[in-house]
C-alpha positions as a printed Julia matrix, in Angstrom:
365×3 Matrix{Float64}:
 32.55   -4.51    7.1
 29.28   -4.16    8.99
 26.54   -1.88    7.65
 23.46   -0.92    9.68
 20.19   -0.34    7.83
 18.14    2.34    9.6
 15.08    4.49    8.96
 11.63    5.28   10.23
  9.13    2.41   10.45
  7.59    1.29    7.14
 10.04    3.01    4.79
 11.23   -0.27    3.23
 14.14   -1.22    5.49
 13.29   -4.87    5.99
 12.17   -5.25    2.37
 15.58   -3.97    1.27
 17.35   -6.17    3.81
 15.44   -9.23    2.56
 16.3    -8.35   -1.0
 20.03   -8.01   -0.46
 20.54  -10.87    1.97
 17.68  -13.3     1.28
 17.76  -13.78    5.05
 13.97  -13.8     5.42
 13.62  -10.95    7.93
  9.95  -10.47    8.7
  8.36   -7.57    6.83
  4.96   -6.23    7.82
  2.9    -3.08    7.5
  3.23   -1.87   11.09
  5.97   -0.32   13.26
  8.4    -2.42   15.33
  7.99   -5.51   13.2
 11.76   -5.89   13.53
 12.35   -6.28   17.26
 15.79   -7.91   17.21
 18.33   -6.84   14.62
 18.45   -9.26   11.73
 21.92   -9.96   10.45
 22.79  -11.22    6.98
 26.21  -11.83    5.46
 26.63  -11.17    1.75
 29.53  -12.21   -0.47
 31.02   -9.34   -2.46
 30.78  -10.17   -6.2
 34.27  -10.0    -7.75
 34.94  -11.07  -11.34
 38.67  -10.98  -10.62
 38.26  -13.73   -8.04
 36.18  -15.72  -10.52
 39.04  -15.51  -13.04
 41.56  -16.73  -10.46
 39.25  -19.6    -9.54
 39.14  -20.69  -13.19
 42.91  -20.41  -13.35
 43.68  -22.47  -10.23
 40.56  -24.59   -9.66
 41.21  -24.19   -5.91
 39.87  -26.28   -3.05
 38.42  -23.15   -1.49
 36.88  -19.93   -2.87
 36.65  -17.1    -0.31
 35.22  -13.74   -1.39
 35.16  -10.63    0.75
 31.95  -10.31    2.77
 29.71   -7.54    4.07
 27.5    -7.93    7.1
 24.15   -6.14    6.92
 22.23   -5.44   10.13
 18.51   -4.63    9.81
 17.79   -2.33   12.75
 14.19   -1.71   13.84
 12.51    1.57   12.89
 13.43    4.54   15.02
 10.8     7.07   16.11
 10.8    10.47   17.79
 12.14   10.11   21.31
 14.31    7.07   20.53
 17.28    8.72   22.26
 15.13    8.88   25.41
 14.05    5.27   25.07
 10.81    5.82   23.12
  9.69    2.88   21.02
 12.58    0.47   21.37
 15.1     3.26   21.01
 18.02    2.67   23.34
 18.48   -0.93   22.26
 18.55    0.0    18.6
 20.88    2.95   19.1
 23.38    0.53   20.65
 23.01   -1.73   17.6
 23.86    1.19   15.29
 26.94    1.91   17.41
 28.4    -1.48   16.43
 28.36   -0.75   12.68
 31.01    0.78   10.38
 28.54    2.82    8.34
 24.83    3.54    8.1
 22.46    2.87    5.23
 19.63    5.31    5.9
 16.53    4.2     3.99
 14.29    7.13    3.08
 10.82    6.73    1.59
 10.52    8.54   -1.73
  7.07    7.49   -2.9
  3.41    7.99   -2.02
  1.17    5.02   -1.22
 -2.03    5.3     0.79
 -1.93    1.54    1.4
  1.37    1.69    3.31
  1.11    3.48    6.63
  3.63    6.26    7.21
  4.34    6.75   10.9
  4.34   10.55   10.38
  1.18   10.57    8.25
  2.61   11.59    4.88
  5.73   11.42    2.7
  8.39   14.01    3.46
 11.94   12.63    3.04
 13.78   15.62    4.54
 11.57   15.56    7.66
 12.16   11.81    7.96
 15.94   12.23    7.65
 15.96   14.97   10.26
 13.88   12.91   12.71
 16.44   10.1    12.56
 19.44   12.44   12.63
 18.05   14.39   15.58
 17.65   11.21   17.64
 21.22   10.18   16.83
 22.48   13.69   17.6
 20.72   13.71   20.98
 22.23   10.33   21.86
 25.66   11.68   20.85
 25.21   14.81   22.97
 24.81   12.7    26.08
 28.02   10.85   25.29
 29.95   14.06   24.5
 28.72   15.73   27.71
 30.08   12.79   29.72
 33.37   13.05   27.85
 33.64   16.78   28.62
 32.99   16.18   32.34
 35.56   13.4    32.46
 38.22   15.5    30.69
 37.61   18.49   32.97
 38.0    16.34   36.06
 41.24   14.87   34.69
 42.49   18.39   33.85
 42.1    19.79   37.37
 45.86   19.54   37.9
 46.42   21.69   34.8
 47.11   18.82   32.39
 47.18   20.46   28.95
 46.21   17.25   27.18
 42.9    16.97   29.04
 42.27   20.73   28.9
 42.56   20.54   25.12
 40.33   17.46   25.0
 37.64   19.28   26.99
 37.91   22.26   24.64
 37.56   20.06   21.53
 34.58   18.17   22.9
 32.86   21.39   24.03
 33.22   22.73   20.47
 31.68   19.53   19.14
 28.88   19.73   21.71
 27.99   23.23   20.49
 27.95   21.91   16.91
 25.63   19.03   17.88
 23.42   21.43   19.82
 22.81   23.29   16.55
 21.29   20.09   15.16
 24.34   19.19   13.08
 25.94   15.75   12.8
 29.44   15.1    14.17
 30.71   14.06   10.71
 30.19   17.66    9.49
 32.23   19.19   12.34
 35.24   21.02   10.88
 38.45   20.49   12.88
 42.11   19.54   12.54
 43.22   15.94   11.93
 44.59   15.81   15.5
 41.28   16.97   16.99
 39.43   14.49   14.76
 41.46   11.7    16.35
 40.32   12.86   19.8
 36.67   12.89   18.66
 36.95    9.46   17.05
 37.85    7.93   20.4
 34.11    8.12   21.17
 31.79    5.82   19.22
 29.54    8.64   18.06
 26.55    7.67   15.95
 26.58   10.8    13.78
 30.28   10.39   13.06
 29.54    7.29   11.01
 29.49    7.72    7.22
 26.06    7.49    5.62
 24.52    6.25    2.39
 21.0     7.57    1.91
 19.03    4.83    0.12
 16.23    6.7    -1.61
 13.54    4.02   -1.81
 11.13    4.57   -4.72
  8.16    2.62   -5.95
  8.41    0.71   -9.23
  6.81    3.48  -11.29
  9.08    6.18   -9.88
 12.2     4.03  -10.24
 11.5     3.09  -13.86
 10.9     6.77  -14.71
 14.4     7.55  -13.41
 15.55    9.31  -10.22
 16.01   12.59  -12.06
 12.19   12.68  -12.46
 11.47   11.99   -8.78
 11.1    15.2    -6.76
 11.55   13.34   -3.47
 14.83   11.81   -4.68
 16.11   15.23   -5.75
 15.54   16.56   -2.23
 17.48   13.67   -0.7
 20.28   14.03   -3.27
 20.69   17.75   -2.49
 20.72   17.04    1.26
 23.32   14.27    0.89
 25.6    16.4    -1.3
 25.48   19.28    1.22
 26.42   16.87    4.0
 29.15   15.07    2.05
 27.25   11.78    2.19
 26.28    9.44   -0.63
 22.83    8.85   -2.08
 21.66    5.71   -3.85
 18.39    5.54   -5.83
 16.81    2.14   -5.26
 13.5     0.28   -5.42
 13.4    -2.22   -2.56
 10.42   -4.04   -4.11
 12.25   -4.56   -7.43
 15.38   -5.67   -5.56
 13.31   -8.21   -3.66
 11.96   -9.59   -6.94
 15.49   -9.78   -8.38
 16.72  -11.61   -5.26
 14.12  -14.34   -5.73
 15.21  -15.2    -9.3
 17.88  -17.59  -10.55
 20.83  -16.11  -12.46
 19.34  -16.57  -15.93
 15.93  -15.09  -15.09
 17.63  -12.36  -13.09
 19.63  -11.24  -16.13
 16.49  -11.19  -18.32
 14.46   -9.27  -15.72
 17.19   -6.68  -15.21
 17.59   -6.3   -18.98
 13.85   -5.61  -19.3
 14.16   -2.91  -16.64
 17.26   -1.44  -18.29
 19.39   -2.19  -15.21
 23.12   -2.85  -15.75
 23.67   -4.01  -12.18
 21.57   -4.83   -9.15
 20.99   -2.49   -6.24
 23.15   -4.78   -4.11
 26.12   -4.38   -6.46
 25.66   -0.61   -6.49
 25.31   -0.55   -2.71
 28.53   -2.55   -2.28
 30.43   -0.16   -4.57
 29.03    2.81   -2.63
 30.06    1.21    0.67
 33.63    0.53   -0.46
 33.97    4.08   -1.77
 32.4     5.61    1.35
 34.71    3.73    3.72
 37.83    4.04    1.55
 38.24    0.28    1.09
 39.99   -1.82   -1.56
 40.68   -5.53   -2.02
 43.91   -7.4    -2.7
 43.84  -11.0    -3.88
 45.72  -14.18   -3.01
 45.62  -17.31   -5.1
 46.83  -20.88   -5.36
 45.56  -24.46   -5.63
 44.4   -24.43   -2.0
 42.45  -21.17   -2.02
 41.67  -18.01   -3.96
 40.64  -15.18   -1.66
 39.83  -11.46   -1.57
 41.06   -9.45    1.42
 39.54   -6.08    2.31
 41.85   -3.3     3.5
 41.77    0.49    3.71
 43.3     2.58    0.93
 46.83    3.56    1.91
 47.59    0.29    3.72
 51.24   -0.76    3.36
 52.32   -4.28    2.42
 53.3    -5.51    5.92
 49.95   -4.43    7.39
 48.12   -6.06    4.49
 50.07   -9.25    5.22
 48.92   -8.95    8.83
 45.32   -9.28    7.63
 46.16  -12.85    6.66
 48.14  -13.69    9.8
 50.0   -11.65   12.42
 53.14  -13.75   11.74
 53.12  -12.51    8.14
 53.39   -8.92    9.33
 55.88   -9.64   12.1
 58.26  -11.55    9.84
 57.56   -9.63    6.61
 60.38   -9.84    4.05
 58.76   -8.76    0.79
 55.61   -8.99   -1.29
 55.56  -10.46   -4.79
 52.86   -8.57   -6.65
 51.29   -8.53  -10.09
 48.43   -6.22  -11.04
 45.32   -8.26  -11.78
 44.86   -6.72  -15.24
 48.43   -7.69  -16.16
 47.87  -11.26  -14.95
 44.62  -11.53  -16.88
 46.26  -10.22  -20.06
 49.08  -12.77  -19.71
 46.75  -15.65  -18.88
 49.02  -17.39  -16.33
 51.34  -16.44  -13.51
 54.25  -18.06  -15.37
 53.65  -15.88  -18.44
 53.42  -12.77  -16.23
 56.71  -13.71  -14.58
 58.39  -14.28  -17.96
 57.33  -10.77  -19.02
 58.75   -9.27  -15.82
 55.36   -8.13  -14.57
 55.69   -9.67  -11.1
 57.31   -7.08   -8.86
 59.13   -7.52   -5.56
 57.93   -4.83   -3.14
 59.23   -3.92    0.32
 57.86   -2.56    3.59
 56.98    0.89    2.24
 54.88   -0.35   -0.66
 51.28    0.93   -0.58
 48.81   -1.72   -1.72
 46.55   -1.14   -4.73
 43.1    -2.48   -5.51
 43.42   -5.77   -7.39
 47.03   -6.53   -6.4
 47.51  -10.31   -6.74
 49.95  -10.94   -3.92
 52.27  -13.55   -2.45
 53.87  -12.53    0.85
 57.32  -13.78    1.8
 58.0   -13.85    5.52
 60.26  -15.41    8.11
 59.42  -15.83   11.8
């Protein structure tokens, strides 16, 4: 999973990126500090995998990972190449989802590229640039479909009609993800790598005072929350500065610091949960003396396709999957005890995987 962190200059993007990846991306109080996208890979915390590691003491421990890409601040005109626009728009295109950092605090010491704090204006500046970039792509798609439909091909005529409807929607300043259409038409639209089709998490970045007072008391956060709900996106209250401080501490000091702040989990943990929910992802687990590992798949994935995540031969020669729910395994203490209680099931090709399935695939090639 690759997540792109976007926003206007100086809203806290690189600070947040540093906090969640400890990758050391440069952070400075001026636009275009981030000229090349910084990339950091983060292991997904999973207590289930920790339990399996204690159980098997494996040679290798492999958690699921998320790749974060810190993309330089966009400005008005980015879709026309202003600032460093075109390059960064192409970087966004390579991601699965967008984390849109929005400034939700006032600070005269931190320059705002637009002069003052207005989260809805900031969101719309970014969205408009992405929409304009998408319009160019959709216009090309319409032209191509119309040319292909000159012989009366109904498939291309329909494609042109769908894309023209989407173009009208974009022209109204609306994102592609909010375009209402049938599942079949959605498949046609998804053939284009549209920027505004990507799911979004709005990271409402507050200062320490505003964050400690609670998001419900932050008027800027409330505006972002209302906007996100209307759009069907997610919103995450966060303080990039606090997250950076947490990221610099060892585990013991981290726990004490978070306890003092009344935080049950870090912003990174909350962001990961948001990302999995947003993209409809779950993890199944494999275990043994050689390796314990978490594998990320989409909800609704069937057993053979899940096996294919491990190796294409597993899917091609799939026979069955031996599965025990993690909670059942944990309650029993060992795989042998779970087997004795009849909790290990044999599932076939139509089985739909569940989050936390501890799985052994049987196959023959």
